[in-house]
Amino acid sequence: MRFLLIFITLAFSFGCSLTPEMAPKLDVPPKPILSKEIYQLSYSTELDSARIKSVQLPAHPIEKANSVRIVADKVAMTDTLKSHIERALKKHGLTIVTSNKADYILNIHQLDLTFGPNKTYVLNVPKASHALYQLVTQKAPSYQCSNIIASVSMRLTHIASSDVVWFAKSSIDSASFQGIPLQFSYTKEQKITNENDILSFIVSQNTEQARIARSSTPVEVPKYIVEDLIGEPQKVAGACTETEVSALSSAMHQQLAAVLIDKINVL
């Protein structure tokens, strides 16, 4: 019996001595804190005021409560623009009528839209220079934007005498109409580029064979590689494409019409 106990003890000790020593499992290293920054850069172009010509003749003074009939059979005028013109006339105290019995006829002669030469928008220097500005200066120092020119002309005729008592014309381009720079938003953020490689390394080094090998030959977990990535610019203000500037045409005609009617001298 004593011999059997001694044999079991020796066998157990011999078995333990044959079990290879393994290094502890590797843990996934903590990730570094990543930064994210948003920059805004703007581009400006030369702007012009609306070109306005307005002439009023004194033969027939225009008085409040005079009636006006709007005629726009030579142009494609929307209901929205017509309502806008009517409101502008009413602000002068004039009465809008649709019958032939009116004191004056307001003829809308021109509602034109034409594309002019492109406008060049140049990158503005930010108050505080930064690396992103230097990069954008190299890649996109300027933008070529579509430019639409809107024109409106009209005249006011005294019906009883057929005398033209007032005529006016105005035009403006889309860049000057919106009057704001192009603004772009850039996102600069840090990203880890080798995270999958590190995870694969941890998994491979936590197998039994790898742990046995590491017991005599330690390994070092790779460091995270962090790179700065800059996203594509996102335009946040300003019309530039042909579609974008064309969308301004209705508002441009409305503004020009209101500016011209405001030139009428009503007693």
PDB file of C-alpha atoms in Angstrom:
ATOM      1  CA  MET A   1       0.000   0.000   0.000  1.00  0.00           C
ATOM      2  CA  ARG A   2       2.795   2.386   0.892  1.00  0.00           C
ATOM      3  CA  PHE A   3       4.557   1.449  -2.337  1.00  0.00           C
ATOM      4  CA  LEU A   4       1.425   2.273  -4.358  1.00  0.00           C
ATOM      5  CA  LEU A   5       1.130   5.741  -2.792  1.00  0.00           C
ATOM      6  CA  ILE A   6       4.768   6.488  -3.544  1.00  0.00           C
ATOM      7  CA  PHE A   7       4.272   5.393  -7.169  1.00  0.00           C
ATOM      8  CA  ILE A   8       1.216   7.617  -7.653  1.00  0.00           C
ATOM      9  CA  THR A   9       3.034  10.598  -6.164  1.00  0.00           C
ATOM     10  CA  LEU A  10       6.033  10.120  -8.440  1.00  0.00           C
ATOM     11  CA  ALA A  11       3.842   9.672 -11.505  1.00  0.00           C
ATOM     12  CA  PHE A  12       1.947  12.865 -10.762  1.00  0.00           C
ATOM     13  CA  SER A  13       5.157  14.838 -10.250  1.00  0.00           C
ATOM     14  CA  PHE A  14       6.600  13.416 -13.467  1.00  0.00           C
ATOM     15  CA  GLY A  15       3.427  14.347 -15.424  1.00  0.00           C
ATOM     16  CA  CYS A  16       3.519  17.907 -14.132  1.00  0.00           C
ATOM     17  CA  SER A  17       7.122  18.280 -15.124  1.00  0.00           C
ATOM     18  CA  LEU A  18       6.191  17.293 -18.723  1.00  0.00           C
ATOM     19  CA  THR A  19       3.431  19.999 -19.028  1.00  0.00           C
ATOM     20  CA  PRO A  20       4.991  22.900 -20.994  1.00  0.00           C
ATOM     21  CA  GLU A  21       4.894  26.364 -19.443  1.00  0.00           C
ATOM     22  CA  MET A  22       2.631  28.854 -21.254  1.00  0.00           C
ATOM     23  CA  ALA A  23       2.814  32.647 -21.255  1.00  0.00           C
ATOM     24  CA  PRO A  24      -0.345  34.518 -20.188  1.00  0.00           C
ATOM     25  CA  LYS A  25      -2.865  35.564 -22.799  1.00  0.00           C
ATOM     26  CA  LEU A  26      -2.410  38.949 -24.429  1.00  0.00           C
ATOM     27  CA  ASP A  27      -5.037  41.626 -23.914  1.00  0.00           C
ATOM     28  CA  VAL A  28      -6.199  43.994 -26.611  1.00  0.00           C
ATOM     29  CA  PRO A  29      -4.390  47.288 -25.938  1.00  0.00           C
ATOM     30  CA  PRO A  30      -6.572  50.339 -25.171  1.00  0.00           C
ATOM     31  CA  LYS A  31      -7.241  52.551 -28.136  1.00  0.00           C
ATOM     32  CA  PRO A  32      -5.842  56.072 -28.214  1.00  0.00           C
ATOM     33  CA  ILE A  33      -8.184  59.036 -27.983  1.00  0.00           C
ATOM     34  CA  LEU A  34      -8.990  60.193 -31.524  1.00  0.00           C
ATOM     35  CA  SER A  35      -9.672  63.803 -32.445  1.00  0.00           C
ATOM     36  CA  LYS A  36     -12.199  65.227 -34.903  1.00  0.00           C
ATOM     37  CA  GLU A  37     -12.164  68.787 -36.206  1.00  0.00           C
ATOM     38  CA  ILE A  38     -14.475  70.642 -38.589  1.00  0.00           C
ATOM     39  CA  TYR A  39     -13.186  73.561 -40.644  1.00  0.00           C
ATOM     40  CA  GLN A  40     -15.091  75.988 -42.840  1.00  0.00           C
ATOM     41  CA  LEU A  41     -13.508  77.735 -45.789  1.00  0.00           C
ATOM     42  CA  SER A  42     -15.126  80.289 -48.064  1.00  0.00           C
ATOM     43  CA  TYR A  43     -14.679  81.580 -51.603  1.00  0.00           C
ATOM     44  CA  SER A  44     -15.651  85.075 -52.749  1.00  0.00           C
ATOM     45  CA  THR A  45     -16.179  86.754 -56.107  1.00  0.00           C
ATOM     46  CA  GLU A  46     -16.655  90.303 -57.325  1.00  0.00           C
ATOM     47  CA  LEU A  47     -20.227  91.504 -56.833  1.00  0.00           C
ATOM     48  CA  ASP A  48     -22.187  94.179 -58.674  1.00  0.00           C
ATOM     49  CA  SER A  49     -25.296  96.092 -57.693  1.00  0.00           C
ATOM     50  CA  ALA A  50     -28.444  95.661 -59.738  1.00  0.00           C
ATOM     51  CA  ARG A  51     -28.377  97.797 -62.883  1.00  0.00           C
ATOM     52  CA  ILE A  52     -31.463 100.028 -62.792  1.00  0.00           C
ATOM     53  CA  LYS A  53     -32.856 102.568 -65.223  1.00  0.00           C
ATOM     54  CA  SER A  54     -36.087 104.356 -64.353  1.00  0.00           C
ATOM     55  CA  VAL A  55     -37.643 107.358 -66.122  1.00  0.00           C
ATOM     56  CA  GLN A  56     -40.920 109.016 -65.123  1.00  0.00           C
ATOM     57  CA  LEU A  57     -42.504 111.721 -67.262  1.00  0.00           C
ATOM     58  CA  PRO A  58     -44.480 114.545 -65.612  1.00  0.00           C
ATOM     59  CA  ALA A  59     -47.345 114.804 -68.106  1.00  0.00           C
ATOM     60  CA  HIS A  60     -49.753 112.703 -66.058  1.00  0.00           C
ATOM     61  CA  PRO A  61     -49.080 112.597 -62.296  1.00  0.00           C
ATOM     62  CA  ILE A  62     -49.793 109.217 -60.761  1.00  0.00           C
ATOM     63  CA  GLU A  63     -51.997 109.465 -57.704  1.00  0.00           C
ATOM     64  CA  LYS A  64     -53.021 107.085 -54.958  1.00  0.00           C
ATOM     65  CA  ALA A  65     -56.187 105.151 -55.719  1.00  0.00           C
ATOM     66  CA  ASN A  66     -55.479 105.294 -59.462  1.00  0.00           C
ATOM     67  CA  SER A  67     -56.324 101.961 -61.016  1.00  0.00           C
ATOM     68  CA  VAL A  68     -53.792  99.792 -62.830  1.00  0.00           C
ATOM     69  CA  ARG A  69     -54.292  96.822 -65.106  1.00  0.00           C
ATOM     70  CA  ILE A  70     -51.334  94.460 -65.563  1.00  0.00           C
ATOM     71  CA  VAL A  71     -50.628  93.189 -69.070  1.00  0.00           C
ATOM     72  CA  ALA A  72     -48.013  90.463 -69.536  1.00  0.00           C
ATOM     73  CA  ASP A  73     -49.044  88.774 -72.786  1.00  0.00           C
ATOM     74  CA  LYS A  74     -45.533  89.127 -74.260  1.00  0.00           C
ATOM     75  CA  VAL A  75     -43.754  87.257 -71.465  1.00  0.00           C
ATOM     76  CA  ALA A  76     -44.121  84.018 -69.530  1.00  0.00           C
ATOM     77  CA  MET A  77     -45.066  85.382 -66.133  1.00  0.00           C
ATOM     78  CA  THR A  78     -45.915  83.035 -63.285  1.00  0.00           C
ATOM     79  CA  ASP A  79     -48.843  83.584 -60.955  1.00  0.00           C
ATOM     80  CA  THR A  80     -46.350  84.001 -58.127  1.00  0.00           C
ATOM     81  CA  LEU A  81     -44.570  86.860 -59.861  1.00  0.00           C
ATOM     82  CA  LYS A  82     -47.875  88.483 -60.818  1.00  0.00           C
ATOM     83  CA  SER A  83     -49.019  88.396 -57.187  1.00  0.00           C
ATOM     84  CA  HIS A  84     -45.686  89.862 -56.152  1.00  0.00           C
ATOM     85  CA  ILE A  85     -46.103  92.761 -58.597  1.00  0.00           C
ATOM     86  CA  GLU A  86     -49.661  93.380 -57.453  1.00  0.00           C
ATOM     87  CA  ARG A  87     -48.541  93.608 -53.825  1.00  0.00           C
ATOM     88  CA  ALA A  88     -45.811  96.079 -54.787  1.00  0.00           C
ATOM     89  CA  LEU A  89     -48.320  98.305 -56.587  1.00  0.00           C
ATOM     90  CA  LYS A  90     -50.772  98.155 -53.695  1.00  0.00           C
ATOM     91  CA  LYS A  91     -48.019  99.317 -51.335  1.00  0.00           C
ATOM     92  CA  HIS A  92     -48.007 102.544 -53.385  1.00  0.00           C
ATOM     93  CA  GLY A  93     -51.760 102.913 -52.818  1.00  0.00           C
ATOM     94  CA  LEU A  94     -52.692 101.903 -56.366  1.00  0.00           C
ATOM     95  CA  THR A  95     -55.726  99.760 -57.151  1.00  0.00           C
ATOM     96  CA  ILE A  96     -55.384  96.606 -59.245  1.00  0.00           C
ATOM     97  CA  VAL A  97     -58.157  95.926 -61.773  1.00  0.00           C
ATOM     98  CA  THR A  98     -58.652  93.376 -64.528  1.00  0.00           C
ATOM     99  CA  SER A  99     -61.132  95.268 -66.683  1.00  0.00           C
ATOM    100  CA  ASN A 100     -60.333  97.731 -69.450  1.00  0.00           C
ATOM    101  CA  LYS A 101     -61.656 100.565 -67.285  1.00  0.00           C
ATOM    102  CA  ALA A 102     -58.349 101.437 -65.651  1.00  0.00           C
ATOM    103  CA  ASP A 103     -56.357 104.640 -65.342  1.00  0.00           C
ATOM    104  CA  TYR A 104     -53.087 103.004 -66.319  1.00  0.00           C
ATOM    105  CA  ILE A 105     -51.759  99.857 -67.929  1.00  0.00           C
ATOM    106  CA  LEU A 106     -48.582  98.302 -66.591  1.00  0.00           C
ATOM    107  CA  ASN A 107     -46.972  96.406 -69.469  1.00  0.00           C
ATOM    108  CA  ILE A 108     -44.380  93.783 -68.550  1.00  0.00           C
ATOM    109  CA  HIS A 109     -42.128  93.727 -71.597  1.00  0.00           C
ATOM    110  CA  GLN A 110     -39.214  91.615 -70.529  1.00  0.00           C
ATOM    111  CA  LEU A 111     -38.589  88.722 -68.156  1.00  0.00           C
ATOM    112  CA  ASP A 112     -35.333  87.348 -69.472  1.00  0.00           C
ATOM    113  CA  LEU A 113     -32.913  84.768 -68.150  1.00  0.00           C
ATOM    114  CA  THR A 114     -29.565  84.245 -69.860  1.00  0.00           C
ATOM    115  CA  PHE A 115     -26.391  82.487 -68.828  1.00  0.00           C
ATOM    116  CA  GLY A 116     -23.373  84.762 -68.744  1.00  0.00           C
ATOM    117  CA  PRO A 117     -19.655  84.036 -68.309  1.00  0.00           C
ATOM    118  CA  ASN A 118     -18.784  81.893 -65.321  1.00  0.00           C
ATOM    119  CA  LYS A 119     -17.937  83.618 -62.078  1.00  0.00           C
ATOM    120  CA  THR A 120     -14.572  82.850 -60.474  1.00  0.00           C
ATOM    121  CA  TYR A 121     -14.745  82.396 -56.706  1.00  0.00           C
ATOM    122  CA  VAL A 122     -11.343  82.705 -54.998  1.00  0.00           C
ATOM    123  CA  LEU A 123     -10.425  81.070 -51.696  1.00  0.00           C
ATOM    124  CA  ASN A 124     -10.520  83.506 -48.765  1.00  0.00           C
ATOM    125  CA  VAL A 125      -7.656  83.568 -46.275  1.00  0.00           C
ATOM    126  CA  PRO A 126      -8.959  82.446 -42.843  1.00  0.00           C
ATOM    127  CA  LYS A 127      -8.280  84.538 -39.749  1.00  0.00           C
ATOM    128  CA  ALA A 128      -6.088  81.775 -38.309  1.00  0.00           C
ATOM    129  CA  SER A 129      -4.084  79.814 -40.863  1.00  0.00           C
ATOM    130  CA  HIS A 130      -3.957  76.022 -40.507  1.00  0.00           C
ATOM    131  CA  ALA A 131      -2.603  73.015 -42.363  1.00  0.00           C
ATOM    132  CA  LEU A 132      -5.948  72.311 -44.021  1.00  0.00           C
ATOM    133  CA  TYR A 133      -6.001  75.767 -45.596  1.00  0.00           C
ATOM    134  CA  GLN A 134      -2.555  75.143 -47.066  1.00  0.00           C
ATOM    135  CA  LEU A 135      -3.770  71.827 -48.499  1.00  0.00           C
ATOM    136  CA  VAL A 136      -6.924  73.333 -50.023  1.00  0.00           C
ATOM    137  CA  THR A 137      -4.863  76.182 -51.475  1.00  0.00           C
ATOM    138  CA  GLN A 138      -2.949  73.596 -53.475  1.00  0.00           C
ATOM    139  CA  LYS A 139      -5.918  71.449 -54.499  1.00  0.00           C
ATOM    140  CA  ALA A 140      -8.775  73.939 -55.004  1.00  0.00           C
ATOM    141  CA  PRO A 141      -7.658  77.598 -54.913  1.00  0.00           C
ATOM    142  CA  SER A 142     -10.770  78.696 -56.829  1.00  0.00           C
ATOM    143  CA  TYR A 143     -14.136  77.559 -58.217  1.00  0.00           C
ATOM    144  CA  GLN A 144     -15.785  78.336 -61.534  1.00  0.00           C
ATOM    145  CA  CYS A 145     -19.508  78.806 -60.968  1.00  0.00           C
ATOM    146  CA  SER A 146     -22.372  79.158 -63.411  1.00  0.00           C
ATOM    147  CA  ASN A 147     -23.812  82.647 -63.634  1.00  0.00           C
ATOM    148  CA  ILE A 148     -27.336  83.528 -64.722  1.00  0.00           C
ATOM    149  CA  ILE A 149     -28.464  87.063 -65.575  1.00  0.00           C
ATOM    150  CA  ALA A 150     -32.071  88.059 -64.923  1.00  0.00           C
ATOM    151  CA  SER A 151     -33.633  91.102 -66.626  1.00  0.00           C
ATOM    152  CA  VAL A 152     -36.981  92.818 -66.135  1.00  0.00           C
ATOM    153  CA  SER A 153     -38.435  95.772 -68.055  1.00  0.00           C
ATOM    154  CA  MET A 154     -41.868  97.399 -67.816  1.00  0.00           C
ATOM    155  CA  ARG A 155     -43.699 100.586 -68.646  1.00  0.00           C
ATOM    156  CA  LEU A 156     -46.764 102.395 -67.352  1.00  0.00           C
ATOM    157  CA  THR A 157     -49.155 103.901 -69.919  1.00  0.00           C
ATOM    158  CA  HIS A 158     -51.898 106.456 -69.285  1.00  0.00           C
ATOM    159  CA  ILE A 159     -54.916 104.883 -70.978  1.00  0.00           C
ATOM    160  CA  ALA A 160     -56.918 108.027 -71.744  1.00  0.00           C
ATOM    161  CA  SER A 161     -54.051 109.667 -73.618  1.00  0.00           C
ATOM    162  CA  SER A 162     -51.983 106.578 -74.550  1.00  0.00           C
ATOM    163  CA  ASP A 163     -48.954 108.423 -73.158  1.00  0.00           C
ATOM    164  CA  VAL A 164     -46.158 106.425 -71.580  1.00  0.00           C
ATOM    165  CA  VAL A 165     -45.637 108.022 -68.176  1.00  0.00           C
ATOM    166  CA  TRP A 166     -42.995 105.720 -66.771  1.00  0.00           C
ATOM    167  CA  PHE A 167     -40.613 103.062 -68.067  1.00  0.00           C
ATOM    168  CA  ALA A 168     -37.883 101.144 -66.324  1.00  0.00           C
ATOM    169  CA  LYS A 169     -35.468  98.290 -66.742  1.00  0.00           C
ATOM    170  CA  SER A 170     -33.250  96.362 -64.367  1.00  0.00           C
ATOM    171  CA  SER A 171     -30.906  93.370 -64.397  1.00  0.00           C
ATOM    172  CA  ILE A 172     -28.696  91.452 -61.986  1.00  0.00           C
ATOM    173  CA  ASP A 173     -26.543  88.333 -62.076  1.00  0.00           C
ATOM    174  CA  SER A 174     -27.006  85.375 -59.753  1.00  0.00           C
ATOM    175  CA  ALA A 175     -23.726  85.898 -57.886  1.00  0.00           C
ATOM    176  CA  SER A 176     -24.586  89.493 -57.021  1.00  0.00           C
ATOM    177  CA  PHE A 177     -28.184  88.574 -56.226  1.00  0.00           C
ATOM    178  CA  GLN A 178     -27.268  86.017 -53.558  1.00  0.00           C
ATOM    179  CA  GLY A 179     -24.439  88.254 -52.334  1.00  0.00           C
ATOM    180  CA  ILE A 180     -22.765  85.595 -50.180  1.00  0.00           C
ATOM    181  CA  PRO A 181     -19.542  83.611 -50.547  1.00  0.00           C
ATOM    182  CA  LEU A 182     -19.429  79.930 -51.300  1.00  0.00           C
ATOM    183  CA  GLN A 183     -18.866  78.101 -48.028  1.00  0.00           C
ATOM    184  CA  PHE A 184     -17.481  74.602 -47.672  1.00  0.00           C
ATOM    185  CA  SER A 185     -17.194  72.419 -44.600  1.00  0.00           C
ATOM    186  CA  TYR A 186     -14.244  70.053 -44.206  1.00  0.00           C
ATOM    187  CA  THR A 187     -14.004  67.302 -41.604  1.00  0.00           C
ATOM    188  CA  LYS A 188     -10.562  66.299 -40.399  1.00  0.00           C
ATOM    189  CA  GLU A 189     -10.523  63.261 -38.120  1.00  0.00           C
ATOM    190  CA  GLN A 190      -8.057  60.717 -36.826  1.00  0.00           C
ATOM    191  CA  LYS A 191      -8.616  57.041 -37.589  1.00  0.00           C
ATOM    192  CA  ILE A 192      -6.778  53.865 -36.635  1.00  0.00           C
ATOM    193  CA  THR A 193      -5.619  52.181 -39.814  1.00  0.00           C
ATOM    194  CA  ASN A 194      -4.274  48.883 -38.400  1.00  0.00           C
ATOM    195  CA  GLU A 195      -6.902  47.868 -35.841  1.00  0.00           C
ATOM    196  CA  ASN A 196      -7.767  44.619 -37.652  1.00  0.00           C
ATOM    197  CA  ASP A 197      -4.087  43.718 -37.878  1.00  0.00           C
ATOM    198  CA  ILE A 198      -3.670  44.145 -34.124  1.00  0.00           C
ATOM    199  CA  LEU A 199      -6.754  42.039 -33.362  1.00  0.00           C
ATOM    200  CA  SER A 200      -5.508  39.304 -35.681  1.00  0.00           C
ATOM    201  CA  PHE A 201      -2.123  39.420 -33.939  1.00  0.00           C
ATOM    202  CA  ILE A 202      -3.739  39.062 -30.494  1.00  0.00           C
ATOM    203  CA  VAL A 203      -5.816  36.071 -31.632  1.00  0.00           C
ATOM    204  CA  SER A 204      -2.825  34.324 -33.196  1.00  0.00           C
ATOM    205  CA  GLN A 205      -0.667  34.905 -30.102  1.00  0.00           C
ATOM    206  CA  ASN A 206      -3.271  33.521 -27.710  1.00  0.00           C
ATOM    207  CA  THR A 207      -3.253  30.000 -29.139  1.00  0.00           C
ATOM    208  CA  GLU A 208      -1.612  27.330 -26.964  1.00  0.00           C
ATOM    209  CA  GLN A 209       1.344  26.875 -29.299  1.00  0.00           C
ATOM    210  CA  ALA A 210       1.960  30.606 -29.461  1.00  0.00           C
ATOM    211  CA  ARG A 211       1.709  30.944 -25.686  1.00  0.00           C
ATOM    212  CA  ILE A 212       4.248  28.143 -25.248  1.00  0.00           C
ATOM    213  CA  ALA A 213       6.596  29.865 -27.692  1.00  0.00           C
ATOM    214  CA  ARG A 214       6.140  33.203 -25.920  1.00  0.00           C
ATOM    215  CA  SER A 215       7.147  31.664 -22.595  1.00  0.00           C
ATOM    216  CA  SER A 216      10.750  31.671 -23.828  1.00  0.00           C
ATOM    217  CA  THR A 217      10.537  34.330 -26.539  1.00  0.00           C
ATOM    218  CA  PRO A 218       8.382  37.330 -25.565  1.00  0.00           C
ATOM    219  CA  VAL A 219       6.634  39.323 -28.289  1.00  0.00           C
ATOM    220  CA  GLU A 220       5.507  42.937 -28.418  1.00  0.00           C
ATOM    221  CA  VAL A 221       1.999  43.919 -29.450  1.00  0.00           C
ATOM    222  CA  PRO A 222       2.123  46.299 -32.451  1.00  0.00           C
ATOM    223  CA  LYS A 223       1.316  49.928 -31.776  1.00  0.00           C
ATOM    224  CA  TYR A 224      -1.803  51.517 -33.170  1.00  0.00           C
ATOM    225  CA  ILE A 225      -1.169  53.543 -36.301  1.00  0.00           C
ATOM    226  CA  VAL A 226      -3.207  56.776 -36.314  1.00  0.00           C
ATOM    227  CA  GLU A 227      -3.597  58.841 -39.466  1.00  0.00           C
ATOM    228  CA  ASP A 228      -5.317  62.148 -40.201  1.00  0.00           C
ATOM    229  CA  LEU A 229      -8.077  61.759 -42.802  1.00  0.00           C
ATOM    230  CA  ILE A 230      -9.786  64.695 -44.513  1.00  0.00           C
ATOM    231  CA  GLY A 231     -13.270  64.113 -45.902  1.00  0.00           C
ATOM    232  CA  GLU A 232     -14.596  65.490 -49.166  1.00  0.00           C
ATOM    233  CA  PRO A 233     -15.751  69.120 -48.933  1.00  0.00           C
ATOM    234  CA  GLN A 234     -19.446  69.658 -48.276  1.00  0.00           C
ATOM    235  CA  LYS A 235     -20.927  72.883 -49.633  1.00  0.00           C
ATOM    236  CA  VAL A 236     -23.057  74.535 -46.963  1.00  0.00           C
ATOM    237  CA  ALA A 237     -23.876  77.890 -48.597  1.00  0.00           C
ATOM    238  CA  GLY A 238     -23.940  79.536 -52.004  1.00  0.00           C
ATOM    239  CA  ALA A 239     -25.246  78.535 -55.429  1.00  0.00           C
ATOM    240  CA  CYS A 240     -22.658  77.390 -57.965  1.00  0.00           C
ATOM    241  CA  THR A 241     -23.911  74.687 -60.333  1.00  0.00           C
ATOM    242  CA  GLU A 242     -26.189  75.455 -63.258  1.00  0.00           C
ATOM    243  CA  THR A 243     -29.095  73.824 -61.443  1.00  0.00           C
ATOM    244  CA  GLU A 244     -28.449  75.800 -58.263  1.00  0.00           C
ATOM    245  CA  VAL A 245     -28.244  79.215 -59.935  1.00  0.00           C
ATOM    246  CA  SER A 246     -31.288  78.454 -62.128  1.00  0.00           C
ATOM    247  CA  ALA A 247     -33.280  77.864 -58.950  1.00  0.00           C
ATOM    248  CA  LEU A 248     -32.677  81.521 -58.051  1.00  0.00           C
ATOM    249  CA  SER A 249     -34.356  82.890 -61.201  1.00  0.00           C
ATOM    250  CA  SER A 250     -37.861  83.281 -59.773  1.00  0.00           C
ATOM    251  CA  ALA A 251     -36.650  85.183 -56.716  1.00  0.00           C
ATOM    252  CA  MET A 252     -34.396  87.338 -58.930  1.00  0.00           C
ATOM    253  CA  HIS A 253     -37.332  88.433 -61.092  1.00  0.00           C
ATOM    254  CA  GLN A 254     -39.406  89.162 -58.011  1.00  0.00           C
ATOM    255  CA  GLN A 255     -36.704  91.351 -56.501  1.00  0.00           C
ATOM    256  CA  LEU A 256     -36.065  93.241 -59.739  1.00  0.00           C
ATOM    257  CA  ALA A 257     -39.783  93.875 -60.267  1.00  0.00           C
ATOM    258  CA  ALA A 258     -40.173  95.173 -56.710  1.00  0.00           C
ATOM    259  CA  VAL A 259     -37.133  97.451 -57.091  1.00  0.00           C
ATOM    260  CA  LEU A 260     -38.515  98.955 -60.300  1.00  0.00           C
ATOM    261  CA  ILE A 261     -42.043  99.524 -59.018  1.00  0.00           C
ATOM    262  CA  ASP A 262     -40.581 101.180 -55.930  1.00  0.00           C
ATOM    263  CA  LYS A 263     -39.162 103.816 -58.313  1.00  0.00           C
ATOM    264  CA  ILE A 264     -42.652 104.954 -59.363  1.00  0.00           C
ATOM    265  CA  ASN A 265     -43.441 108.340 -57.841  1.00  0.00           C
ATOM    266  CA  VAL A 266     -47.031 108.228 -56.591  1.00  0.00           C
ATOM    267  CA  LEU A 267     -48.530 111.477 -55.238  1.00  0.00           C
TER     268      LEU A 267
END
